[in-house]
Amino acid sequence: MRVYCDCGKMFEATRAQVGGIVNCPGCDQSVDVPGLNDPVWRAIQCAAVVGILAVTLLVTSFSNVPTGIFCGLGFGLLMWLISRAF
Amino acid sequence: MAFHLNEYTIRRKVLKIFGASFHVYDPSGQVIAFSSQKAFKLKEDIRVFTDESKSTELMSVRARQIVDFSAAYDMVDSRENKKIGAARRKGWSSMVRDSWEILDADDRHIASLQEDSTAMALLRRLLSNLIPQKFHLTSLDEREMAFMHVHFNPFVYRMTVSVSDTSIDPRIVFGTAVLLAAIEGRQTGA
């Protein structure tokens, strides 16, 4: 997992450190490691994929394929934005 | 400074609706720190301040994951903005007897924290908070570094921490004690 510090240094964090905090090897300040390495997080990711497919199929059945894909991608973007909050 | 005392007591604030709050007292009864858990956060986020005004943050303890099972909690010295260590719950063994691994800033195992005995731990799980919890913080060579014990009080959670070995960073002991008060206190329903 690549971590980017505000000091400009890029370094690798281990899988166990995902979602946690590490000290930057460049400036020795704490940096958040984005993401979550969590069973619940995996379930949420699976639910998001199922949700994207469900939204795409649902909108496609009421409208047309491009609108369905557009709405599915919109839903995926929304899920991604929510995930950034963690 | 709160971190460098050899003995202090953590007391849960009563009548707090959202998130738990704790006062930390020195042996003379003076408040030396105030800790509060952020409410409505998916991941545990515990902050320690110098006092209830929350103007000066001393430390933060944050979970890496949502689920508490085998969760690791990172401790950051807020004044230096530097990670000082972490505590990782041993998921399966903690089902019977609470066990934690204490890690340094690079996630190396430096000490262990355990409930006093398996028999007592089992009894506590059956009798809830009627038998207060006791924890021993030991080095990898089984040397006792600190002792934490919860006082018998079914209504107010109060835990005293006695540090006997200063070779471990006192901030890690402090953060671990605050974490235990927040996590274990909630488990026992105190």
JSON list of N, CA, C and O in Angstrom, two decimals, chain B residues 7 14 17 21 36 38 41 46 57 69 74 79 89-91 103 113 125 129 143 146 149 151 153 155 160 162 174 181:
[
{"chain": "B", "resi": 7, "resn": "GLU", "atom": "N", "xyz": [1.43, 6.43, 39.13]},
{"chain": "B", "resi": 7, "resn": "GLU", "atom": "CA", "xyz": [0.09, 5.94, 39.47]},
{"chain": "B", "resi": 7, "resn": "GLU", "atom": "C", "xyz": [-0.95, 6.99, 39.11]},
{"chain": "B", "resi": 7, "resn": "GLU", "atom": "O", "xyz": [-0.75, 8.18, 39.37]},
{"chain": "B", "resi": 14, "resn": "VAL", "atom": "N", "xyz": [-20.06, 10.04, 34.38]},
{"chain": "B", "resi": 14, "resn": "VAL", "atom": "CA", "xyz": [-21.43, 9.54, 34.33]},
{"chain": "B", "resi": 14, "resn": "VAL", "atom": "C", "xyz": [-22.32, 10.53, 33.58]},
{"chain": "B", "resi": 14, "resn": "VAL", "atom": "O", "xyz": [-21.96, 11.68, 33.38]},
{"chain": "B", "resi": 17, "resn": "ILE", "atom": "N", "xyz": [-24.28, 11.02, 27.25]},
{"chain": "B", "resi": 17, "resn": "ILE", "atom": "CA", "xyz": [-25.21, 10.30, 26.37]},
{"chain": "B", "resi": 17, "resn": "ILE", "atom": "C", "xyz": [-24.49, 9.71, 25.16]},
{"chain": "B", "resi": 17, "resn": "ILE", "atom": "O", "xyz": [-24.56, 8.52, 24.88]},
{"chain": "B", "resi": 21, "resn": "SER", "atom": "N", "xyz": [-16.64, 9.51, 28.16]},
{"chain": "B", "resi": 21, "resn": "SER", "atom": "CA", "xyz": [-15.63, 10.48, 28.57]},
{"chain": "B", "resi": 21, "resn": "SER", "atom": "C", "xyz": [-15.01, 10.01, 29.88]},
{"chain": "B", "resi": 21, "resn": "SER", "atom": "O", "xyz": [-15.69, 9.38, 30.70]},
{"chain": "B", "resi": 36, "resn": "SER", "atom": "N", "xyz": [-12.01, 11.82, 25.76]},
{"chain": "B", "resi": 36, "resn": "SER", "atom": "CA", "xyz": [-13.37, 11.63, 25.24]},
{"chain": "B", "resi": 36, "resn": "SER", "atom": "C", "xyz": [-13.33, 10.80, 23.96]},
{"chain": "B", "resi": 36, "resn": "SER", "atom": "O", "xyz": [-12.39, 10.91, 23.17]},
{"chain": "B", "resi": 38, "resn": "LYS", "atom": "N", "xyz": [-15.00, 9.98, 20.40]},
{"chain": "B", "resi": 38, "resn": "LYS", "atom": "CA", "xyz": [-15.86, 10.64, 19.43]},
{"chain": "B", "resi": 38, "resn": "LYS", "atom": "C", "xyz": [-17.09, 9.78, 19.18]},
{"chain": "B", "resi": 38, "resn": "LYS", "atom": "O", "xyz": [-16.97, 8.58, 18.91]},
{"chain": "B", "resi": 41, "resn": "LYS", "atom": "N", "xyz": [-18.71, 7.55, 15.29]},
{"chain": "B", "resi": 41, "resn": "LYS", "atom": "CA", "xyz": [-17.61, 7.23, 14.38]},
{"chain": "B", "resi": 41, "resn": "LYS", "atom": "C", "xyz": [-17.61, 5.72, 14.20]},
{"chain": "B", "resi": 41, "resn": "LYS", "atom": "O", "xyz": [-17.78, 4.96, 15.15]},
{"chain": "B", "resi": 46, "resn": "ILE", "atom": "N", "xyz": [-10.37, 7.94, 20.15]},
{"chain": "B", "resi": 46, "resn": "ILE", "atom": "CA", "xyz": [-10.31, 8.43, 21.53]},
{"chain": "B", "resi": 46, "resn": "ILE", "atom": "C", "xyz": [-9.27, 9.54, 21.60]},
{"chain": "B", "resi": 46, "resn": "ILE", "atom": "O", "xyz": [-8.15, 9.38, 21.11]},
{"chain": "B", "resi": 57, "resn": "GLU", "atom": "N", "xyz": [-4.66, 19.08, 23.07]},
{"chain": "B", "resi": 57, "resn": "GLU", "atom": "CA", "xyz": [-4.75, 17.62, 22.89]},
{"chain": "B", "resi": 57, "resn": "GLU", "atom": "C", "xyz": [-3.39, 17.00, 23.18]},
{"chain": "B", "resi": 57, "resn": "GLU", "atom": "O", "xyz": [-2.36, 17.46, 22.67]},
{"chain": "B", "resi": 69, "resn": "PHE", "atom": "N", "xyz": [-12.84, -7.12, 16.79]},
{"chain": "B", "resi": 69, "resn": "PHE", "atom": "CA", "xyz": [-12.18, -8.42, 16.86]},
{"chain": "B", "resi": 69, "resn": "PHE", "atom": "C", "xyz": [-10.77, -8.32, 16.24]},
{"chain": "B", "resi": 69, "resn": "PHE", "atom": "O", "xyz": [-10.62, -7.97, 15.07]},
{"chain": "B", "resi": 74, "resn": "ASP", "atom": "N", "xyz": [-3.86, 2.53, 17.04]},
{"chain": "B", "resi": 74, "resn": "ASP", "atom": "CA", "xyz": [-2.64, 3.32, 16.96]},
{"chain": "B", "resi": 74, "resn": "ASP", "atom": "C", "xyz": [-2.69, 4.49, 17.94]},
{"chain": "B", "resi": 74, "resn": "ASP", "atom": "O", "xyz": [-3.72, 5.15, 18.07]},
{"chain": "B", "resi": 79, "resn": "ARG", "atom": "N", "xyz": [1.12, 16.27, 20.48]},
{"chain": "B", "resi": 79, "resn": "ARG", "atom": "CA", "xyz": [2.00, 17.45, 20.54]},
{"chain": "B", "resi": 79, "resn": "ARG", "atom": "C", "xyz": [3.13, 17.33, 19.53]},
{"chain": "B", "resi": 79, "resn": "ARG", "atom": "O", "xyz": [3.57, 18.29, 18.94]},
{"chain": "B", "resi": 89, "resn": "ARG", "atom": "N", "xyz": [-5.46, -6.24, 19.90]},
{"chain": "B", "resi": 89, "resn": "ARG", "atom": "CA", "xyz": [-6.18, -7.27, 20.67]},
{"chain": "B", "resi": 89, "resn": "ARG", "atom": "C", "xyz": [-5.99, -8.63, 20.02]},
{"chain": "B", "resi": 89, "resn": "ARG", "atom": "O", "xyz": [-6.08, -8.74, 18.78]},
{"chain": "B", "resi": 90, "resn": "LYS", "atom": "N", "xyz": [-5.71, -9.63, 20.84]},
{"chain": "B", "resi": 90, "resn": "LYS", "atom": "CA", "xyz": [-5.61, -10.99, 20.31]},
{"chain": "B", "resi": 90, "resn": "LYS", "atom": "C", "xyz": [-7.02, -11.56, 20.31]},
{"chain": "B", "resi": 90, "resn": "LYS", "atom": "O", "xyz": [-7.54, -11.94, 21.36]},
{"chain": "B", "resi": 91, "resn": "GLY", "atom": "N", "xyz": [-7.61, -11.58, 19.14]},
{"chain": "B", "resi": 91, "resn": "GLY", "atom": "CA", "xyz": [-9.03, -11.87, 19.00]},
{"chain": "B", "resi": 91, "resn": "GLY", "atom": "C", "xyz": [-9.51, -13.16, 19.65]},
{"chain": "B", "resi": 91, "resn": "GLY", "atom": "O", "xyz": [-10.36, -13.13, 20.53]},
{"chain": "B", "resi": 103, "resn": "LEU", "atom": "N", "xyz": [2.62, -2.80, 20.87]},
{"chain": "B", "resi": 103, "resn": "LEU", "atom": "CA", "xyz": [3.58, -2.65, 19.77]},
{"chain": "B", "resi": 103, "resn": "LEU", "atom": "C", "xyz": [4.26, -1.28, 19.84]},
{"chain": "B", "resi": 103, "resn": "LEU", "atom": "O", "xyz": [3.66, -0.32, 20.35]},
{"chain": "B", "resi": 113, "resn": "LEU", "atom": "N", "xyz": [-0.28, -7.50, 27.36]},
{"chain": "B", "resi": 113, "resn": "LEU", "atom": "CA", "xyz": [-1.22, -7.12, 28.41]},
{"chain": "B", "resi": 113, "resn": "LEU", "atom": "C", "xyz": [-2.26, -8.23, 28.51]},
{"chain": "B", "resi": 113, "resn": "LEU", "atom": "O", "xyz": [-2.84, -8.63, 27.50]},
{"chain": "B", "resi": 125, "resn": "ARG", "atom": "N", "xyz": [-16.86, -13.08, 32.81]},
{"chain": "B", "resi": 125, "resn": "ARG", "atom": "CA", "xyz": [-17.75, -13.14, 31.66]},
{"chain": "B", "resi": 125, "resn": "ARG", "atom": "C", "xyz": [-19.13, -13.66, 32.06]},
{"chain": "B", "resi": 125, "resn": "ARG", "atom": "O", "xyz": [-20.12, -13.36, 31.41]},
{"chain": "B", "resi": 129, "resn": "ASN", "atom": "N", "xyz": [-19.85, -7.27, 35.45]},
{"chain": "B", "resi": 129, "resn": "ASN", "atom": "CA", "xyz": [-18.85, -6.41, 36.09]},
{"chain": "B", "resi": 129, "resn": "ASN", "atom": "C", "xyz": [-18.80, -6.56, 37.61]},
{"chain": "B", "resi": 129, "resn": "ASN", "atom": "O", "xyz": [-18.29, -5.70, 38.30]},
{"chain": "B", "resi": 143, "resn": "ARG", "atom": "N", "xyz": [8.61, -9.74, 32.64]},
{"chain": "B", "resi": 143, "resn": "ARG", "atom": "CA", "xyz": [8.80, -8.78, 33.72]},
{"chain": "B", "resi": 143, "resn": "ARG", "atom": "C", "xyz": [7.57, -7.89, 33.81]},
{"chain": "B", "resi": 143, "resn": "ARG", "atom": "O", "xyz": [7.11, -7.38, 32.79]},
{"chain": "B", "resi": 146, "resn": "ALA", "atom": "N", "xyz": [3.51, -2.85, 34.43]},
{"chain": "B", "resi": 146, "resn": "ALA", "atom": "CA", "xyz": [2.41, -2.04, 34.98]},
{"chain": "B", "resi": 146, "resn": "ALA", "atom": "C", "xyz": [1.26, -2.96, 35.37]},
{"chain": "B", "resi": 146, "resn": "ALA", "atom": "O", "xyz": [1.14, -4.08, 34.86]},
{"chain": "B", "resi": 149, "resn": "HIS", "atom": "N", "xyz": [-6.01, -2.11, 37.56]},
{"chain": "B", "resi": 149, "resn": "HIS", "atom": "CA", "xyz": [-7.15, -2.80, 38.16]},
{"chain": "B", "resi": 149, "resn": "HIS", "atom": "C", "xyz": [-8.37, -1.90, 38.25]},
{"chain": "B", "resi": 149, "resn": "HIS", "atom": "O", "xyz": [-8.28, -0.72, 38.58]},
{"chain": "B", "resi": 151, "resn": "HIS", "atom": "N", "xyz": [-11.85, -0.87, 39.92]},
{"chain": "B", "resi": 151, "resn": "HIS", "atom": "CA", "xyz": [-12.41, -0.91, 41.27]},
{"chain": "B", "resi": 151, "resn": "HIS", "atom": "C", "xyz": [-13.82, -1.47, 41.23]},
{"chain": "B", "resi": 151, "resn": "HIS", "atom": "O", "xyz": [-14.53, -1.29, 40.24]},
{"chain": "B", "resi": 153, "resn": "ASN", "atom": "N", "xyz": [-17.29, -1.28, 41.54]},
{"chain": "B", "resi": 153, "resn": "ASN", "atom": "CA", "xyz": [-18.37, -0.28, 41.58]},
{"chain": "B", "resi": 153, "resn": "ASN", "atom": "C", "xyz": [-19.27, -0.54, 40.38]},
{"chain": "B", "resi": 153, "resn": "ASN", "atom": "O", "xyz": [-18.89, -0.30, 39.25]},
{"chain": "B", "resi": 155, "resn": "PHE", "atom": "N", "xyz": [-21.66, 0.97, 39.25]},
{"chain": "B", "resi": 155, "resn": "PHE", "atom": "CA", "xyz": [-22.24, 2.15, 38.61]},
{"chain": "B", "resi": 155, "resn": "PHE", "atom": "C", "xyz": [-21.23, 3.04, 37.90]},
{"chain": "B", "resi": 155, "resn": "PHE", "atom": "O", "xyz": [-21.52, 3.61, 36.86]},
{"chain": "B", "resi": 160, "resn": "THR", "atom": "N", "xyz": [-7.41, 2.01, 38.26]},
{"chain": "B", "resi": 160, "resn": "THR", "atom": "CA", "xyz": [-6.14, 2.58, 38.72]},
{"chain": "B", "resi": 160, "resn": "THR", "atom": "C", "xyz": [-4.99, 1.90, 37.99]},
{"chain": "B", "resi": 160, "resn": "THR", "atom": "O", "xyz": [-4.98, 0.67, 37.83]},
{"chain": "B", "resi": 162, "resn": "SER", "atom": "N", "xyz": [-0.87, 1.38, 37.90]},
{"chain": "B", "resi": 162, "resn": "SER", "atom": "CA", "xyz": [0.38, 1.50, 38.66]},
{"chain": "B", "resi": 162, "resn": "SER", "atom": "C", "xyz": [1.52, 1.05, 37.76]},
{"chain": "B", "resi": 162, "resn": "SER", "atom": "O", "xyz": [1.56, -0.10, 37.32]},
{"chain": "B", "resi": 174, "resn": "PHE", "atom": "N", "xyz": [-0.09, 4.81, 29.18]},
{"chain": "B", "resi": 174, "resn": "PHE", "atom": "CA", "xyz": [-1.21, 5.73, 29.37]},
{"chain": "B", "resi": 174, "resn": "PHE", "atom": "C", "xyz": [-2.28, 5.50, 28.29]},
{"chain": "B", "resi": 174, "resn": "PHE", "atom": "O", "xyz": [-3.47, 5.36, 28.59]},
{"chain": "B", "resi": 181, "resn": "ALA", "atom": "N", "xyz": [-10.04, 1.40, 29.31]},
{"chain": "B", "resi": 181, "resn": "ALA", "atom": "CA", "xyz": [-11.19, 2.00, 29.98]},
{"chain": "B", "resi": 181, "resn": "ALA", "atom": "C", "xyz": [-12.34, 2.21, 29.00]},
{"chain": "B", "resi": 181, "resn": "ALA", "atom": "O", "xyz": [-13.50, 1.97, 29.34]}
]
